[in-house]
Structure formats: structure tokens, C-alpha cells
Amino acid sequence: MKSIVIVFLVVVCVSCANKKLDIAKPNIIFIMSDDHAYQAISAYDTTLIQTPNIDRLANEGMLFTNASVTNSICAPSRAVILTGKHSHINGKIDNLSHFDTTNVTFPQILQKAGYQTAMFGKLHFGNNPKGFDEFKILPGQGEYYNPRFITQKGDTIIDGYVTDITTDLTLDWMKNRRDPNKPFMLMYLHKAPHRAWLPSEKYYKEFTKKTFPLPETLFDDYKTRGTAAKTAEMGILKHMSLVNDTKLTPATMAKLNLTDWNNLGESLGGMTAEQRAKWDAVYGPINEKFIEEYPTMNDSTLTIWKYQRYLQDYLGTIASVDDNVGRVLDYLDDEKLADNTIVIYTSDQGFYLGEHGWFDKRFMYDESFKTPLLIKWPNKIKAGITEDEMVQNLDFAQTFLEVAGVTAPKDMQGESLVPLLTGNKEKWKRDAVYYHYYEYPAEHAVKRHYGIATKEFKLIHFYHDVNEWELYDRKKDPKEINNVINNPAYAQVVKDMKQKLQETRKKYKDSEELDRKYIESYN
Ligand code: SGN
Ligand code: CA
């Protein structure tokens, strides 16, 4: 009899423990870097760099090949992520406008629902985030070396390299300052690989020795494109600064009788004399070699030289991001937290790595419209799945709320990704995504435009000081070099896509009236 009772108790206890495990709220770690092109993640493309740690998310979870943003620029993307609403609804249309803090954000809702919340790294809002138990964020763009952080207790400068420091702060919070009995939502936000692309010592030593293959469209002449592509100021040859971006020194420039602008200042963005000396030991010889080679360079060879210098530094910053993502994933594994933690890796938008001759972003063309997205959650997501549905940064808020078992506010405009993550694809109905970019006139001179993309086509309307349309056949022309808006063979597609665009604008409550409002309020 006694042994029957013991067996019964054991069975009950095991089932209690299982039940407890089932209902334990998952932790959420949202990792986002700034301007990280999917072309620079080896899970997507092994041509440029190996990112074994970021790839772990795809190997142990899901790789999204058709993730995009709704407005390809930093602070607006972050506002869309936090609010689950398009820019024209949350009001943060560009980097310069004010973020209306009466917007409800998903961290506020999660905090109220009992989640511990923390944010470390780059927010870029001009005001502090709401809904966080703790934050340590960079002011504005922040610095790569010895950065200043805004904290709830005032500003502090932390010596070192920004990517390592952001991770140290994140790990310190996970290890020492959270209650292990409560679920947490952590936003771990890298500044890298944002311009002006300053790698850590280890990686500038390594990457300045590398040479990268040229993209097919490096010398794009924009022949079939409209005014916007032709007048944008983000060309590697014409608009990338020899000093600020490719790191020629004022002395080199003077010797060659050249001038260009420099935002980094004498200290190269906050380096100490010691850090600067190490930097000069590597970049000095690059300057000397350029002095020798410049007299024989033409536009084409100079473009290639600038492209190589750009990629060396840009990718060098990503190598540190990858190492540091590895540190966080290792911690989750070591602490046995991995199974019940959903980890997301994404960027605030994509980026041009020489495609169309460009750097920067902003356009609805794929390199900047699409963004990397890798998600692992061993308890729920099968390992090694590639997903090609069209998902957006707009969807994160509702996804995280559903993951946490909290009902999302009705006015959020995305779709929870949970059905896709958990193998219930039949519940996913979206057939088009909407895009709207506003920051013009401004740096890089990318004109205002909105558009929709389906899996097959992309329709874009440039407006404000032009009225031009472009259509791309995404299957036949994935590099988007043939604008077929006037091709009679696509007349019906144009008609259908224009109608779909109008319906989509209506669905998301965007309108010509709002376009005008945001032009008038722009300064
Ligand atoms: C800076 C950069 C631009 C970049 C914007 C916005 N210039 O102004 O190249 O487009 O940030 O980037 S820099 O010379 O100051 O680096 S965003 O990611 O923050 O939106
Ligand atoms: Ca960005």
C-alpha cells in the first residue's frame, strides 16, 4: 500500500513539474544591430563573411528569407518595432521627428504583465524608452570607442569597444540583476555596423588584409530607373568620404591636394591616444600605399579601392557583433535557459554593400527593404527551417505579446509570427507588404516613396518633387535593374498592383492627406 502511494505521489509530482514547465512564460531576447545587411550573414550568403554565431539561430531555429522593414531608416524602424504600428500612425516618420511617448509600446505591456524588462545599446530616439526596469543606451548614434551611455542614474562613459561593452552590460544584467523566477524581455541593440565603420583592433588588423568580390551592379548606370535612383547621394565613388569613411588622414589628403569631409574629428570618434596609435600602425601603411597608387587611378579603380576599404571596415565591425552574440547564446546554453528563450536576430534595416554602386539604405529596393531575420526557440521552433513568407518589423510587437500569452491591443497593425514559428503556416494569409519612406530632403537625397511588394512584384511610387512609378518583376529580375512600369507586357500587372496598393494604403490607414501632412510638418 505504502509503495503504491509513493508511486502515485511521484507520478503526480512529475506531471506537476511538466505542467509548470509548460506554463512557464518564455524569455524573449531581441538582438538588433544597426545597418546589418543580410548579405553579410553567412546563413544567407557566404561570399563576404562567416558569422558562425548568428548562424546558430538559423541552424537551431528559423531563417526568414523575405523579412522586410516598413520604412528603411533607423529610429522609424525602432518606433515601428516598439509600437507595432506603421510610421504614419506612430508619427516617427524620420530620424529627426519627435517620438510621441504617448504611443503604447510592447515593453510597457510586457512589464505590466509581469515580465522583467531591460534595454542595452542603441535606441536613437532622442528620449528614453518607457516600460524598462533598466536601460543603458547610447545617446543618438553613439560612439564605437569609449562610448557614453545614458542610464537611469545619469550618464556614464565606459572605456572599451562599444559592441563588447553592450554585451558586457547585457550579460551583467542577466547574471546579476534579474529575478531568476520571473520571465524577462531583453533588448540587446548593437550600434555596429553603422557608419563610420570603426572595427575593434583585432578585426581591423584582420579585415584590412582582405579583398572582396565585386557586386554585379557596382557600376549600375540606373538606365531604366527614374529620377530618385539617379539623384540619390549614396554612391561609393561620389558620396563616400575619403577621410570619414575610407580613413585617409588629413595629411594624406593634403599631400594629394584632395579635400573631403570628416565627422570623426581628430580623435577618430573618441579613441584614446593609445588606441589611436594602434589604429595608425595599421591604417598608416594603407594611407602610404594610397599616396603611391592614387596618381594612376581612374573612376573605376578608385570606386573599387573605396569599395574594398568600405567592406573591410564594415565587415570588421560585424565580426565583433558575431563574437558577442556567441557570448550571449553560450550564457543561455550554460544556464539551461536556451530551450525556453526565444532569441531573435535582426537589423533595423538592410544596407547596400556596393549593389547599385551604393552604400546606405532608405530605398524600397531589396538590399535595404529586406532585413535579416533569424529566430530560435527550441521549445517551439523546429531546427533548420527556412521560411519565405513576407514578414515585417511591424510584426514583432504582436509576436512577442502572443509569445508571452498577452492579448495585443486591437490597433496594432502587424501579424503575430507565432503561426509561422510553430508550423501552423495555414493560418498565415498575408500576400503583400507596405512600405513608406519620408526623410527627404535630407542626407543621401533619397526621395519620398511608398509601395507594395508581393512575392512576385514590387510597385513603387516616388512623390513630393516628382511623380514617378517603378515596377519590378522580383522573380525574373531579383537585382531590380529593369523597371518595367512602361513595358506593355506588364500593363495588367501594373493595373492590379496599383489597385492592391490603394487597398493596402486604406487597410493601414495611410492616405494622400497624411502624405501632405508629413510634408508640411517636415523641417
Ligand atoms: C548618419 C550617417 C548617414 C546615415 C544616417 C542615418 N552619416 O547621419 O550615412 O544615413 O546617419 O543612419 S555619418 O557621416 O554621420 O555617419 S541611421 O541608421 O541612424 O538611420
Ligand atoms: Ca540603421
Short mmCIF file of C-alpha atoms in Angstrom, two decimals, residues 104-351:
data_model
loop_
_atom_site.label_atom_id
_atom_site.label_comp_id
_atom_site.label_asym_id
_atom_site.label_seq_id
_atom_site.Cartn_x
_atom_site.Cartn_y
_atom_site.Cartn_z
CA VAL A 104 1.85 52.35 -26.25
CA THR A 105 4.87 50.07 -26.75
CA PHE A 106 5.08 46.31 -26.31
CA PRO A 107 7.71 46.52 -23.49
CA GLN A 108 5.25 48.59 -21.42
CA ILE A 109 2.62 45.90 -21.88
CA LEU A 110 5.03 43.07 -21.06
CA GLN A 111 6.28 44.90 -17.98
CA LYS A 112 2.70 45.24 -16.73
CA ALA A 113 2.17 41.54 -17.43
CA GLY A 114 4.99 40.63 -15.02
CA TYR A 115 7.98 40.47 -17.35
CA GLN A 116 11.31 41.89 -16.28
CA THR A 117 12.49 44.25 -18.98
CA ALA A 118 15.87 45.72 -19.92
CA MET A 119 17.43 47.53 -22.87
CA PHE A 120 21.13 47.93 -23.67
CA GLY A 121 22.80 49.66 -26.62
CA LYS A 122 21.46 51.89 -29.36
CA LEU A 123 17.90 53.24 -29.34
CA HIS A 124 18.40 56.53 -31.24
CA PHE A 125 15.15 58.18 -30.21
CA GLY A 126 16.06 61.42 -28.51
CA ASN A 127 14.07 60.29 -25.47
CA ASN A 128 14.37 57.44 -23.02
CA PRO A 129 12.43 54.21 -23.51
CA LYS A 130 9.32 53.54 -21.46
CA GLY A 131 8.48 50.17 -19.97
CA PHE A 132 12.01 49.12 -18.93
CA ASP A 133 13.15 48.18 -15.43
CA GLU A 134 16.65 49.04 -16.52
CA PHE A 135 18.28 50.66 -19.55
CA LYS A 136 21.74 51.78 -20.56
CA ILE A 137 21.54 53.33 -24.00
CA LEU A 138 23.83 55.28 -26.29
CA PRO A 139 22.94 58.92 -26.89
CA GLY A 140 21.86 59.27 -30.55
CA GLN A 141 24.20 57.32 -32.80
CA GLY A 142 26.73 56.68 -30.00
CA GLU A 143 30.47 56.14 -30.38
CA TYR A 144 32.43 52.99 -31.21
CA TYR A 145 35.31 53.70 -28.81
CA ASN A 146 34.87 54.59 -25.13
CA PRO A 147 31.18 55.38 -25.56
CA ARG A 148 28.94 57.44 -23.32
CA PHE A 149 25.77 55.68 -22.08
CA ILE A 150 22.58 57.23 -20.77
CA THR A 151 21.37 55.38 -17.66
CA GLN A 152 18.57 55.90 -15.16
CA LYS A 153 21.25 57.19 -12.76
CA GLY A 154 22.80 59.69 -15.20
CA ASP A 155 25.39 59.48 -17.99
CA THR A 156 28.49 57.35 -17.79
CA ILE A 157 31.45 56.83 -20.11
CA ILE A 158 32.64 53.23 -20.34
CA ASP A 159 36.12 52.52 -21.67
CA GLY A 160 36.43 49.95 -24.41
CA TYR A 161 34.75 48.94 -27.64
CA VAL A 162 31.02 49.52 -27.96
CA THR A 163 30.00 46.03 -29.15
CA ASP A 164 31.87 44.33 -26.27
CA ILE A 165 30.52 46.82 -23.74
CA THR A 166 26.90 46.50 -24.88
CA THR A 167 27.28 42.74 -24.41
CA ASP A 168 29.00 43.09 -21.01
CA LEU A 169 26.06 45.21 -19.81
CA THR A 170 23.57 42.69 -21.18
CA LEU A 171 25.31 39.70 -19.58
CA ASP A 172 25.77 41.53 -16.32
CA TRP A 173 22.03 42.18 -16.15
CA MET A 174 21.17 38.58 -16.97
CA LYS A 175 23.69 37.20 -14.49
CA ASN A 176 23.34 39.58 -11.58
CA ARG A 177 20.32 41.79 -11.64
CA ARG A 178 17.25 39.87 -12.64
CA ASP A 179 14.98 37.62 -10.64
CA PRO A 180 15.54 34.10 -12.00
CA ASN A 181 11.97 33.18 -11.06
CA LYS A 182 10.40 35.67 -13.43
CA PRO A 183 10.44 35.74 -17.24
CA PHE A 184 12.38 38.51 -18.94
CA MET A 185 12.35 40.51 -22.17
CA LEU A 186 15.69 41.91 -23.14
CA MET A 187 16.52 44.28 -25.99
CA TYR A 188 20.21 43.93 -26.86
CA LEU A 189 20.86 46.55 -29.52
CA HIS A 190 24.18 46.96 -31.32
CA LYS A 191 25.44 50.20 -32.78
CA ALA A 192 27.59 48.24 -35.21
CA PRO A 193 27.88 48.06 -38.19
CA HIS A 194 26.69 51.68 -38.55
CA ARG A 195 28.80 54.22 -40.41
CA ALA A 196 31.64 55.29 -39.92
CA TRP A 197 32.51 51.58 -39.54
CA LEU A 198 35.24 51.51 -36.87
CA PRO A 199 36.22 47.89 -36.06
CA SER A 200 37.95 46.68 -32.92
CA GLU A 201 41.73 46.30 -33.04
CA LYS A 202 41.57 42.54 -33.55
CA TYR A 203 39.32 42.87 -36.58
CA TYR A 204 40.78 45.91 -38.31
CA LYS A 205 44.07 44.04 -38.24
CA GLU A 206 42.39 41.03 -39.85
CA PHE A 207 39.92 42.64 -42.26
CA THR A 208 42.17 45.32 -43.76
CA LYS A 209 44.14 42.45 -45.32
CA LYS A 210 41.07 41.05 -47.13
CA THR A 211 39.78 41.59 -50.67
CA PHE A 212 36.13 41.05 -51.53
CA PRO A 213 34.37 40.10 -54.78
CA LEU A 214 32.66 42.99 -56.55
CA PRO A 215 28.85 43.02 -56.69
CA GLU A 216 27.36 42.67 -60.17
CA THR A 217 25.70 46.07 -60.03
CA LEU A 218 28.65 48.08 -58.64
CA PHE A 219 28.75 50.15 -61.84
CA ASP A 220 24.97 50.45 -62.27
CA ASP A 221 24.06 53.36 -64.58
CA TYR A 222 20.39 53.43 -63.38
CA LYS A 223 19.32 53.50 -67.03
CA THR A 224 15.83 52.05 -66.55
CA ARG A 225 15.29 53.64 -63.13
CA GLY A 226 13.69 57.04 -62.51
CA THR A 227 14.97 60.32 -61.08
CA ALA A 228 15.21 59.08 -57.49
CA ALA A 229 17.91 56.46 -58.11
CA LYS A 230 19.82 58.86 -60.37
CA THR A 231 19.86 61.74 -57.90
CA ALA A 232 20.43 59.80 -54.64
CA GLU A 233 23.64 60.77 -52.88
CA MET A 234 24.92 57.45 -51.65
CA GLY A 235 27.33 56.47 -54.37
CA ILE A 236 30.59 54.86 -53.31
CA LEU A 237 32.57 56.91 -55.82
CA LYS A 238 30.91 60.29 -55.40
CA HIS A 239 29.47 60.41 -51.91
CA MET A 240 31.59 58.20 -49.69
CA SER A 241 34.12 60.40 -47.92
CA LEU A 242 37.78 59.55 -48.41
CA VAL A 243 38.52 60.80 -44.90
CA ASN A 244 35.46 59.94 -42.81
CA ASP A 245 34.68 56.62 -44.47
CA THR A 246 37.80 55.20 -46.10
CA LYS A 247 40.03 56.64 -43.35
CA LEU A 248 42.57 58.66 -45.25
CA THR A 249 44.23 61.15 -42.94
CA PRO A 250 44.19 64.94 -43.41
CA ALA A 251 47.96 64.66 -44.08
CA THR A 252 47.38 62.16 -46.91
CA MET A 253 44.67 64.38 -48.37
CA ALA A 254 46.93 67.45 -48.22
CA LYS A 255 49.76 65.58 -49.94
CA LEU A 256 47.44 64.62 -52.81
CA ASN A 257 45.79 68.03 -52.93
CA LEU A 258 42.39 66.46 -52.13
CA THR A 259 39.61 67.63 -49.83
CA ASP A 260 36.70 65.72 -48.29
CA TRP A 261 34.62 65.98 -45.14
CA ASN A 262 35.25 64.35 -41.77
CA ASN A 263 32.70 63.83 -38.98
CA LEU A 264 35.00 61.70 -36.86
CA GLY A 265 37.23 64.51 -35.61
CA GLU A 266 40.87 64.26 -34.67
CA SER A 267 40.27 61.51 -32.09
CA LEU A 268 38.56 59.25 -34.65
CA GLY A 269 35.32 59.18 -32.71
CA GLY A 270 36.57 59.08 -29.14
CA MET A 271 39.75 56.95 -29.26
CA THR A 272 42.42 57.44 -26.62
CA ALA A 273 45.97 58.26 -27.77
CA GLU A 274 46.93 54.63 -27.14
CA GLN A 275 44.02 53.27 -29.19
CA ARG A 276 44.80 55.78 -31.91
CA ALA A 277 48.45 54.71 -32.05
CA LYS A 278 47.41 51.06 -32.60
CA TRP A 279 44.98 52.19 -35.28
CA ASP A 280 47.63 54.30 -37.04
CA ALA A 281 50.02 51.35 -37.07
CA VAL A 282 47.54 49.55 -39.36
CA TYR A 283 45.91 52.40 -41.27
CA GLY A 284 49.17 54.37 -41.73
CA PRO A 285 50.53 51.92 -44.32
CA ILE A 286 47.14 51.93 -46.10
CA ASN A 287 47.46 55.70 -46.43
CA GLU A 288 51.01 55.39 -47.74
CA LYS A 289 50.01 52.86 -50.36
CA PHE A 290 47.14 55.09 -51.47
CA ILE A 291 49.55 58.01 -51.91
CA GLU A 292 51.57 55.84 -54.31
CA GLU A 293 48.59 54.46 -56.22
CA TYR A 294 46.31 57.46 -56.44
CA PRO A 295 48.08 59.21 -59.35
CA THR A 296 47.35 56.26 -61.67
CA MET A 297 43.76 55.69 -60.52
CA ASN A 298 40.68 56.38 -62.65
CA ASP A 299 37.00 56.48 -61.60
CA SER A 300 36.68 52.74 -61.92
CA THR A 301 39.79 51.80 -59.94
CA LEU A 302 39.02 54.43 -57.31
CA THR A 303 35.49 53.01 -56.93
CA ILE A 304 36.96 49.55 -56.38
CA TRP A 305 39.54 50.85 -53.91
CA LYS A 306 36.82 52.66 -51.93
CA TYR A 307 34.54 49.59 -52.07
CA GLN A 308 37.29 47.37 -50.65
CA ARG A 309 38.13 49.84 -47.90
CA TYR A 310 34.41 50.18 -47.09
CA LEU A 311 33.83 46.44 -46.83
CA GLN A 312 36.98 45.81 -44.81
CA ASP A 313 35.83 48.18 -42.07
CA TYR A 314 32.09 47.44 -42.30
CA LEU A 315 32.61 43.66 -42.10
CA GLY A 316 35.26 44.06 -39.40
CA THR A 317 32.64 45.58 -37.11
CA ILE A 318 30.31 42.64 -37.83
CA ALA A 319 32.93 40.10 -36.77
CA SER A 320 32.72 41.60 -33.25
CA VAL A 321 28.92 41.50 -33.31
CA ASP A 322 29.09 37.83 -34.19
CA ASP A 323 31.56 37.01 -31.38
CA ASN A 324 29.41 38.84 -28.88
CA VAL A 325 26.15 37.20 -29.99
CA GLY A 326 28.03 33.95 -29.33
CA ARG A 327 28.75 35.05 -25.75
CA VAL A 328 25.04 35.63 -25.11
CA LEU A 329 23.99 32.33 -26.70
CA ASP A 330 26.65 30.48 -24.68
CA TYR A 331 25.30 32.01 -21.50
CA LEU A 332 21.78 30.77 -22.32
CA ASP A 333 23.13 27.29 -23.04
CA ASP A 334 25.30 27.20 -19.90
CA GLU A 335 22.44 28.34 -17.66
CA LYS A 336 19.98 25.92 -19.31
CA LEU A 337 17.85 28.89 -20.32
CA ALA A 338 18.07 28.27 -24.06
CA ASP A 339 15.07 25.96 -24.52
CA ASN A 340 12.53 28.37 -23.10
CA THR A 341 14.02 31.56 -24.55
CA ILE A 342 13.04 32.92 -27.93
CA VAL A 343 16.05 34.67 -29.45
CA ILE A 344 15.62 36.98 -32.42
CA TYR A 345 18.42 38.42 -34.54
CA THR A 346 17.57 41.23 -36.93
CA SER A 347 18.72 44.65 -38.12
CA ASP A 348 16.85 47.97 -38.14
CA GLN A 349 17.05 47.66 -41.94
CA GLY A 350 19.22 46.24 -44.69
CA PHE A 351 22.09 48.04 -46.39
#
